mmCIF file of C-alpha atoms in Angstrom:
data_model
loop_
_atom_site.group_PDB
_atom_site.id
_atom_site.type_symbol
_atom_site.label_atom_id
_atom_site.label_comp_id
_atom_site.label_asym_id
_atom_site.label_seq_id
_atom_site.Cartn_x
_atom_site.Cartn_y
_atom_site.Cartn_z
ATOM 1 C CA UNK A 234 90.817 101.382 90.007
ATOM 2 C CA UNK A 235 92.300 104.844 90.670
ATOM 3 C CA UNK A 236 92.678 106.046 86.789
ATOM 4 C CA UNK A 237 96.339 107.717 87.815
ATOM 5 C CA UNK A 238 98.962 105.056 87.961
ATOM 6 C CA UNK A 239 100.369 107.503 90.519
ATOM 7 C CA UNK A 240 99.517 108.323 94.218
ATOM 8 C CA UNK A 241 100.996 110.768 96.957
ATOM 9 C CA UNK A 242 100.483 110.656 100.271
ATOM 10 C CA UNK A 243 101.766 112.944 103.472
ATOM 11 C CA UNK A 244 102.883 111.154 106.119
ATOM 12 C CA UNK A 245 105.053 112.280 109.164
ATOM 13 C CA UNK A 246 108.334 110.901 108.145
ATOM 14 C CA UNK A 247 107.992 112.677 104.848
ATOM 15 C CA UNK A 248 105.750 112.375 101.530
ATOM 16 C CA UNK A 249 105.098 108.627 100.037
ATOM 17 C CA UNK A 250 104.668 108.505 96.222
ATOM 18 C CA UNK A 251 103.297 105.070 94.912
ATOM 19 C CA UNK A 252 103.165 104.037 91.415
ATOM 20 C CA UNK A 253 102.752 101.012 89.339
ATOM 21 C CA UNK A 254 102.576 99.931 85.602
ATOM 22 C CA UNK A 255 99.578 97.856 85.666
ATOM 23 C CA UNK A 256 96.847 100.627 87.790
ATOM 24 C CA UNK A 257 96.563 101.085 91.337
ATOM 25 C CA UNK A 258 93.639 99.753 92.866
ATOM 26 C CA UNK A 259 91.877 101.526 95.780
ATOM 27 C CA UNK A 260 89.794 99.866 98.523
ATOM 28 C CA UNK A 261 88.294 102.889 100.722
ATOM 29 C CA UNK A 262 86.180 100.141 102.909
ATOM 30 C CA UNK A 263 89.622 98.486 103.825
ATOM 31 C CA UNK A 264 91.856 101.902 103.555
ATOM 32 C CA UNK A 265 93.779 99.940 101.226
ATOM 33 C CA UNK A 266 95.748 100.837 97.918
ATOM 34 C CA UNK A 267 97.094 98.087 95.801
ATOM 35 C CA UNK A 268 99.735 98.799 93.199
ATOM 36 C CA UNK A 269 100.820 96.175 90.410
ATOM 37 C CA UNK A 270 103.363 95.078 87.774
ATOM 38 C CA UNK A 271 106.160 97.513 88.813
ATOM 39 C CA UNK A 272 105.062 98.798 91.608
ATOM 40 C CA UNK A 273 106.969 101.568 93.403
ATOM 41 C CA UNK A 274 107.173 103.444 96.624
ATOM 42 C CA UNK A 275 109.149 106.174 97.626
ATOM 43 C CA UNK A 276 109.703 108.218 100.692
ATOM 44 C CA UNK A 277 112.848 110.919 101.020
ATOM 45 C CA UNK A 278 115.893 108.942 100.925
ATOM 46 C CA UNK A 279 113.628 105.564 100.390
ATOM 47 C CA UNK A 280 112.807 103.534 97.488
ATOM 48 C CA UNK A 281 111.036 99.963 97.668
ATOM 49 C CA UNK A 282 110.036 98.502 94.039
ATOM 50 C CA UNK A 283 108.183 94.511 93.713
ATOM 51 C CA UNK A 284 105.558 93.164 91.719
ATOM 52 C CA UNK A 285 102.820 94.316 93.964
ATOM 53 C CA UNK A 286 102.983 97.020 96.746
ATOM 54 C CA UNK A 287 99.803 96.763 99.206
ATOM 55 C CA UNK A 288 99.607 100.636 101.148
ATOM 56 C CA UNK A 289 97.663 100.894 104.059
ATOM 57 C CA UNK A 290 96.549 104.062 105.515
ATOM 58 C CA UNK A 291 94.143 105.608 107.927
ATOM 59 C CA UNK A 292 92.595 109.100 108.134
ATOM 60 C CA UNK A 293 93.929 111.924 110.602
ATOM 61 C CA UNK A 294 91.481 114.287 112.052
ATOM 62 C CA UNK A 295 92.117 117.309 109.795
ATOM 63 C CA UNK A 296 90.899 115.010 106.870
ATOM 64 C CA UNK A 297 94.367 113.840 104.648
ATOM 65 C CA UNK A 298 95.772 110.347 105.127
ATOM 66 C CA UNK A 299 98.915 108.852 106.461
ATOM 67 C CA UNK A 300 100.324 105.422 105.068
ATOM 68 C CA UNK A 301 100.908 103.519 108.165
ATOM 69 C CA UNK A 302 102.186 100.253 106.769
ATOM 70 C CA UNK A 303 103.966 99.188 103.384
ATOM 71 C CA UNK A 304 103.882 95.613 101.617
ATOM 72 C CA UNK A 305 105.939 94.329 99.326
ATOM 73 C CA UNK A 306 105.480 91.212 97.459
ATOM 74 C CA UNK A 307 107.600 89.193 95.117
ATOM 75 C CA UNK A 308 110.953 90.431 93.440
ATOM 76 C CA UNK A 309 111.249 93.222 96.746
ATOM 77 C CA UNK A 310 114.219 95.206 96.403
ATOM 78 C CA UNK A 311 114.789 98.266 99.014
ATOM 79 C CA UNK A 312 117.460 101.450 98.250
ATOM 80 C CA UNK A 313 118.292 103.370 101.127
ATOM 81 C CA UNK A 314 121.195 106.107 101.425
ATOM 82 C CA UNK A 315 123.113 103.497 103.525
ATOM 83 C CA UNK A 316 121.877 100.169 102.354
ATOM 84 C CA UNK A 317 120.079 98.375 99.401
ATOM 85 C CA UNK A 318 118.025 94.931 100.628
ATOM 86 C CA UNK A 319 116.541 91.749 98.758
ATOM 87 C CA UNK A 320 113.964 89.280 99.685
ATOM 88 C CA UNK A 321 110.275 87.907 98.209
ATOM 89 C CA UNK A 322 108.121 89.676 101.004
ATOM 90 C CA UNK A 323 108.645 92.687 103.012
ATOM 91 C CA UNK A 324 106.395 94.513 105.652
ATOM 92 C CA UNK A 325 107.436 97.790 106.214
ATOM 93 C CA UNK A 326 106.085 99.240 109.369
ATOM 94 C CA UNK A 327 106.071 103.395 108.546
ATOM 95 C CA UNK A 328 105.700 105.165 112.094
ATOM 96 C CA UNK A 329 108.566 102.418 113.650
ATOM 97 C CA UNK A 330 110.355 102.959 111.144
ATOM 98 C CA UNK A 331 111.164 98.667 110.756
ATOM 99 C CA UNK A 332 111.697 96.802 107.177
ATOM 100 C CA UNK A 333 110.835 92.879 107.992
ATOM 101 C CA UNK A 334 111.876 90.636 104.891
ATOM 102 C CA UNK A 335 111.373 86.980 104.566
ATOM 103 C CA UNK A 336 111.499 84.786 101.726
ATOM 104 C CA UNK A 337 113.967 83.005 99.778
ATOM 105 C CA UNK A 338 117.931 84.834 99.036
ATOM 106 C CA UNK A 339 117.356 87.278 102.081
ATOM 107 C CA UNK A 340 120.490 90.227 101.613
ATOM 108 C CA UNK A 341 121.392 93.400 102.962
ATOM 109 C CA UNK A 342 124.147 95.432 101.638
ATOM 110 C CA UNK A 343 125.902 98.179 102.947
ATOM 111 C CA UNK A 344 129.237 99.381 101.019
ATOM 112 C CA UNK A 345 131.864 96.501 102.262
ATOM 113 C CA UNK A 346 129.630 95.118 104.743
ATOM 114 C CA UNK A 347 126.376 92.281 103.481
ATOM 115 C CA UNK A 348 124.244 90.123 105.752
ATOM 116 C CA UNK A 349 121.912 87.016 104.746
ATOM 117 C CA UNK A 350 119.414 84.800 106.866
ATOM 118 C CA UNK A 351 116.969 81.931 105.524
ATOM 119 C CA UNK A 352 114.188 82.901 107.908
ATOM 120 C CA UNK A 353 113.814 86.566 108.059
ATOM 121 C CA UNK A 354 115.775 89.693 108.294
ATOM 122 C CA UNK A 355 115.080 93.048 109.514
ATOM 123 C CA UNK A 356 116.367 96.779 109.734
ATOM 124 C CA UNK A 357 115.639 99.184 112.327
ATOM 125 C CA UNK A 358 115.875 102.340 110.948
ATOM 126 C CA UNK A 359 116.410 104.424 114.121
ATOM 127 C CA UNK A 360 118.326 101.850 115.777
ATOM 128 C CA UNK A 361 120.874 101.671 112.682
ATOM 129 C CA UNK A 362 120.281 97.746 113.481
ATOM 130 C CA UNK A 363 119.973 94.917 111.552
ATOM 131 C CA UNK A 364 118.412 91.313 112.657
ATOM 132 C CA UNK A 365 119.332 88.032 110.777
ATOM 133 C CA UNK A 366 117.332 84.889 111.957
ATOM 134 C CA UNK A 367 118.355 81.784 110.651
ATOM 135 C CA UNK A 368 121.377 80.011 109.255
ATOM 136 C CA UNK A 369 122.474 83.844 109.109
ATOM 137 C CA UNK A 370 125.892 85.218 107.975
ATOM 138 C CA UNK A 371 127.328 88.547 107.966
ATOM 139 C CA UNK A 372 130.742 89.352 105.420
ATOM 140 C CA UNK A 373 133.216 91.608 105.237
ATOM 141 C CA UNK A 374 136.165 90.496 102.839
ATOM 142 C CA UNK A 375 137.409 87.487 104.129
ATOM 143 C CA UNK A 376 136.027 87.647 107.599
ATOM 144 C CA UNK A 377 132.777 86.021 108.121
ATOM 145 C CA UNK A 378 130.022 85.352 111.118
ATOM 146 C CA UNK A 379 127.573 82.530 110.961
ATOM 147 C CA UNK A 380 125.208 82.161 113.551
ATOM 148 C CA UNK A 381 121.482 81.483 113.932
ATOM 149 C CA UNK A 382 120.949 85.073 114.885
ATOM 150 C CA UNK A 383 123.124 88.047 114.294
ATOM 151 C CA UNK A 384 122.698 91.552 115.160
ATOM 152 C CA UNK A 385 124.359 93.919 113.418
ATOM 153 C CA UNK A 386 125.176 97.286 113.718
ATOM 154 C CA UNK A 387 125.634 100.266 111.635
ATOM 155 C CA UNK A 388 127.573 103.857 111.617
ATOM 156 C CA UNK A 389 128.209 106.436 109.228
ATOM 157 C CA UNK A 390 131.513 106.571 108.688
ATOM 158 C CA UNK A 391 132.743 110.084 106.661
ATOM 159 C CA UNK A 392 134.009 109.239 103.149
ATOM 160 C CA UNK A 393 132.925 105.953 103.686
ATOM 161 C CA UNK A 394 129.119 105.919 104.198
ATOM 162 C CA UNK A 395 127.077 103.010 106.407
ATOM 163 C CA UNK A 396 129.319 100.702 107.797
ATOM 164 C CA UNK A 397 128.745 97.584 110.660
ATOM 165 C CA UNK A 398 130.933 98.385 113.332
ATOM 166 C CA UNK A 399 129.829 95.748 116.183
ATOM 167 C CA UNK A 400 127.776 92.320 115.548
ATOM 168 C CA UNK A 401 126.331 89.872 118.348
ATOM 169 C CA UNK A 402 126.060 86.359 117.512
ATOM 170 C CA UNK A 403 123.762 84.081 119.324
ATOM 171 C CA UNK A 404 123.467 80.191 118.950
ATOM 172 C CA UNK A 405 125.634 78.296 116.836
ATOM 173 C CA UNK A 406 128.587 80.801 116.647
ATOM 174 C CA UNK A 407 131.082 80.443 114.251
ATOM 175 C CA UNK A 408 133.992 83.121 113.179
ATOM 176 C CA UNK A 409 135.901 82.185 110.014
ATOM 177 C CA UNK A 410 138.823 84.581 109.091
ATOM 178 C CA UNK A 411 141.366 83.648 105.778
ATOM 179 C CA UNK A 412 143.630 82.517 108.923
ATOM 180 C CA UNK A 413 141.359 81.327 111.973
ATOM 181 C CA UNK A 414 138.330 79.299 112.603
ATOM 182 C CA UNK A 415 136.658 80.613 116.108
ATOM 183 C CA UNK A 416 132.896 78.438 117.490
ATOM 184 C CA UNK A 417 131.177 79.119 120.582
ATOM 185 C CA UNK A 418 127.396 79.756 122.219
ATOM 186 C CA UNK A 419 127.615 83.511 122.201
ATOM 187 C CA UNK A 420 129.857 86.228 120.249
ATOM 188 C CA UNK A 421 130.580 89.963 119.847
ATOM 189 C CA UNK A 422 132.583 90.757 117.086
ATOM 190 C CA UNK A 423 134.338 94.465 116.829
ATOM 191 C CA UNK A 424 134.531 94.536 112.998
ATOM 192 C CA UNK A 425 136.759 97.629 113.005
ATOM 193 C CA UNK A 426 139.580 95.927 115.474
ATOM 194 C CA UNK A 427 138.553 92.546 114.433
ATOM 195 C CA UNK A 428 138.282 91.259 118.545
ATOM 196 C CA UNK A 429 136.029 88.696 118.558
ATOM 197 C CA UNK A 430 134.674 88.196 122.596
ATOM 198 C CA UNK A 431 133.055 84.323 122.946
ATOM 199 C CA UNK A 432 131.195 82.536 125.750
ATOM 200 C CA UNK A 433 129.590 79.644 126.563
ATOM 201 C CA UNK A 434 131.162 76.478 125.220
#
């Protein structure tokens, strides 16, 4: 067990600090750390806390060590500048910059705008994107979008921070407003002037 309860590492996306309560344990054979009871991660703008954070790195040729993969497990909650995300499990993939969450009460909220899925969810950091898979729903006020998959996106908006402006519904399509009820195959839903395109039956 490393004897700090707190370790730093550089990685090309910015530093990582990792901490935990309970001792970090280090695994050199498996380039593994393993942080418990309140375990914490944190990378610029990026926070991910949950019972046990597993960090796995590999060495670069000048000698230091870049964390190329995060996970989370049990109680996961992610803080971003745009959006803060809940789920039991999440795998965060560093250099692609992607957050996959699965477990049980899957969110992401951003200001107005939340999604949910019962399979998985996922953001795309560069992409501004977020994937819901499985009886998933997306919210703002009273409008709502349930689907089996939804994609939605995100822009900053000034005064107003992250914000979905366009989400694509596949499978099972239904569009619920406090005065219509829209179903169909396929969707794309401007959220900002509420046109909702549909195809297939």
């Amino acid at each position: 067990f490393v004897s700090a309860q707190v370790v730093n590492f550089e990685t090309g996306g910015g530093d990582v600090e990792i901490s935990a309560d309970n001792g970090i344990e280090w695994q050199q054979e498996n380039f593994l750390f393993i942080a418990r009871g309140n375990a914490r991660a944190t990378r610029k703008n990026l926070k991910v806390t949950a019972r046990e954070l597993r960090a796995y790195y590999k060495k670069l040729p000048d000698g230091s060590t870049e964390v190329i993969r995060l996970d989370a497990i049990t109680n996961v909650n992610i803080e971003s500048e745009n959006y803060t995300a809940f789920g039991d499990h999440a795998i965060y993939d560093m250099k692609a910059k992607i957050i996959t969450m699965t477990g049980k009460n899957l969110k992401l909220i951003s200001n107005a705008d939340w999604l949910t899925a019962k399979d998985q969810l996922e953001y795309w950091e560069q992409k501004q994107m977020a994937v819901a898979r499985g009886n998933a729903i997306a919210v703002r006020g009273d409008r709502k979008i349930y689907a089996n998959i939804l994609a939605a996106y995100f822009k900053n908006i000034p005064k107003k921070g992250s914000q979905i402006y366009r989400v694509d519904a596949f499978d099972n399509v239904k569009i619920i407003t406090d005065k219509d009820k829209a179903t169909s195959d396929r969707g794309v839903y401007n959220v900002e002037s509420g046109i909702a395109t549909l195809t297939g039956s």
